[in-house]
Amino acid sequence: MRQHRVVLLPGDGIGPEITAVARTLLEAVASRHDFTISFEEQPIGGAAIDATGEPLPESTLTACRGADAVLLAAIGSPRFDSLPRQQRPESGLLALRSGMELFANLRPVKIVPALIDASTLRPEVIEGVDLMVVRELTGGIYFGQPKGRVSADGEERGFNTMTYSSGEVDRIAKVAFELAVQRRGQLCSVDKANVLDVSQLWRDRVEAMASSYPAVEVSHMYVDNAAMQLVRAPRQFDVVLTGNLFGDILSDEAAMLTGSIGMLPSASLGSEGPGLFEPVHGSAPDIAGQDKANPMAMVLSAAMMLRTGLGEESAASALEQAVDGVLAGGYRTGDLMAEGCTMLGCRAMGEQLLNHLST
Ligand code: IPM
Ligand code: MG
């Protein structure tokens, strides 16, 4: 019997509620597909600050590094907004990505036909959209030095550094090229090379790699244009390769093509070691603890974990089919609610997903 060890990081806000749903479903698919998963829960973010005083305790990082895969729900709470940056929940997530060397963040955006009317964009614009944002995750302006705040001449100045080395660009570009080969063979690299030196280096390295992938059609786009094209004609994109900050912004924008950010999973991978799987959405403190959250992005992240992190393809498909089945059956959480549908809370949605798992 195959055995997998998964670290669960419920985190903050709606995190514990959606984690409970994902755990139940993972246990159910494991027994149907002849493997076992042992779960270990660890604190991160605000929950870890409350328990230990730090957003990423050493014990959490050690457990994550030693697992076969890590499933994270969400971090963040306004309660900690006034703490120094290093002690806030977000710093725990950044330290986890960096500590596990997860430089590649994959954010697939695929239109679910049953939800086409949930988008604020017109159906004919978003129909058939199927793209993958490949975001660099451990470099760029998020981690660049020097950074900080200084006072001089009666003024305060804040600064960050956007920096990439050729090696950092090459390793993320390679991930994107390999994905493009498996998908529709189109790679659009997004930068700001008309203004930024760091982007010109990025563009040069991507261009240099293109000759090794003759099957991939490479294009380059400035980030402002990419933001526009994503809502104007999103079907033109297959793989979108970009840096940490631009990827953060564009992936939220791309998420809204699907109607709700509550549907989008993501995977963060390094060159070796366990991957980290998490929904793109945040901790939604406004609805936390009210049984209103949409657990589907978390369940789809669990599916990505099964497929990419644990090699359990058929169990991954089973979870994805359960999500499709529930939506086709007209069940919706509040974020997706439409006329004629049945509105469910987080727990009830979890039960419906369980009912829709094929035996
Ligand atoms: C994301 C989030 C994080 C980021 C925050 C919570 C630090 O927005 O995963 O996109 O900026 O990377
Ligand atoms: Mg973000």
GROMACS .gro file of N, CA, C and O and ligand atoms in nm, residues 75 90 93-94 97 107 135 137 142 244 248 251-252 278 280, ligand 1:
model
   72
   75ILE      N    1  -0.336   3.236   0.517
   75ILE     CA    2  -0.286   3.307   0.634
   75ILE      C    3  -0.327   3.453   0.627
   75ILE      O    4  -0.360   3.504   0.520
   90GLU      N    5   0.200   3.729   0.700
   90GLU     CA    6   0.251   3.721   0.563
   90GLU      C    7   0.399   3.684   0.560
   90GLU      O    8   0.446   3.614   0.471
   93LEU      N    9   0.450   3.314   0.563
   93LEU     CA   10   0.431   3.248   0.434
   93LEU      C   11   0.553   3.269   0.345
   93LEU      O   12   0.601   3.176   0.280
   94LEU      N   13   0.605   3.392   0.343
   94LEU     CA   14   0.723   3.419   0.260
   94LEU      C   15   0.842   3.337   0.310
   94LEU      O   16   0.919   3.282   0.230
   97ARG      N   17   0.797   2.974   0.190
   97ARG     CA   18   0.832   2.959   0.048
   97ARG      C   19   0.983   2.959   0.030
   97ARG      O   20   1.039   2.877  -0.042
  107ARG      N   21  -0.015   2.867  -1.119
  107ARG     CA   22  -0.154   2.904  -1.091
  107ARG      C   23  -0.240   2.885  -1.216
  107ARG      O   24  -0.248   2.972  -1.302
  135ARG      N   25   0.466   3.187  -1.188
  135ARG     CA   26   0.517   3.303  -1.115
  135ARG      C   27   0.644   3.265  -1.039
  135ARG      O   28   0.643   3.168  -0.962
  137LEU      N   29   0.881   3.277  -0.736
  137LEU     CA   30   0.825   3.292  -0.602
  137LEU      C   31   0.925   3.322  -0.490
  137LEU      O   32   0.885   3.356  -0.379
  142TYR      N   33   1.022   4.098  -0.383
  142TYR     CA   34   0.977   4.046  -0.253
  142TYR      C   35   1.095   4.017  -0.159
  142TYR      O   36   1.079   4.021  -0.037
  244ASN      N   37   0.796   3.769  -0.953
  244ASN     CA   38   0.719   3.755  -0.830
  244ASN      C   39   0.609   3.861  -0.816
  244ASN      O   40   0.492   3.827  -0.796
  248ASP      N   41   0.207   3.810  -0.883
  248ASP     CA   42   0.110   3.828  -0.775
  248ASP      C   43  -0.011   3.904  -0.826
  248ASP      O   44  -0.126   3.865  -0.806
  251SER      N   45  -0.202   3.721  -1.132
  251SER     CA   46  -0.276   3.599  -1.098
  251SER      C   47  -0.408   3.632  -1.028
  251SER      O   48  -0.506   3.559  -1.045
  252ASP      N   49  -0.413   3.738  -0.951
  252ASP     CA   50  -0.545   3.779  -0.897
  252ASP      C   51  -0.637   3.825  -1.009
  252ASP      O   52  -0.756   3.794  -1.010
  278GLU      N   53  -0.171   2.530  -0.228
  278GLU     CA   54  -0.257   2.622  -0.155
  278GLU      C   55  -0.353   2.693  -0.250
  278GLU      O   56  -0.321   2.717  -0.365
  280VAL      N   57  -0.542   3.010  -0.416
  280VAL     CA   58  -0.491   3.144  -0.445
  280VAL      C   59  -0.555   3.249  -0.352
  280VAL      O   60  -0.495   3.351  -0.320
  360IPM     C1   61  -0.029   3.539  -0.281
  360IPM     C2   62  -0.048   3.636  -0.166
  360IPM     C3   63   0.085   3.653  -0.094
  360IPM     C4   64   0.185   3.711  -0.193
  360IPM     C5   65   0.078   3.739   0.034
  360IPM     C6   66  -0.025   3.687   0.131
  360IPM     C7   67   0.213   3.751   0.100
  360IPM     O1   68  -0.100   3.756  -0.213
  360IPM     O2   69   0.008   3.423  -0.255
  360IPM     O3   70  -0.053   3.577  -0.395
  360IPM     O4   71   0.192   3.833  -0.211
  360IPM     O5   72   0.258   3.633  -0.254
   0.00000   0.00000   0.00000
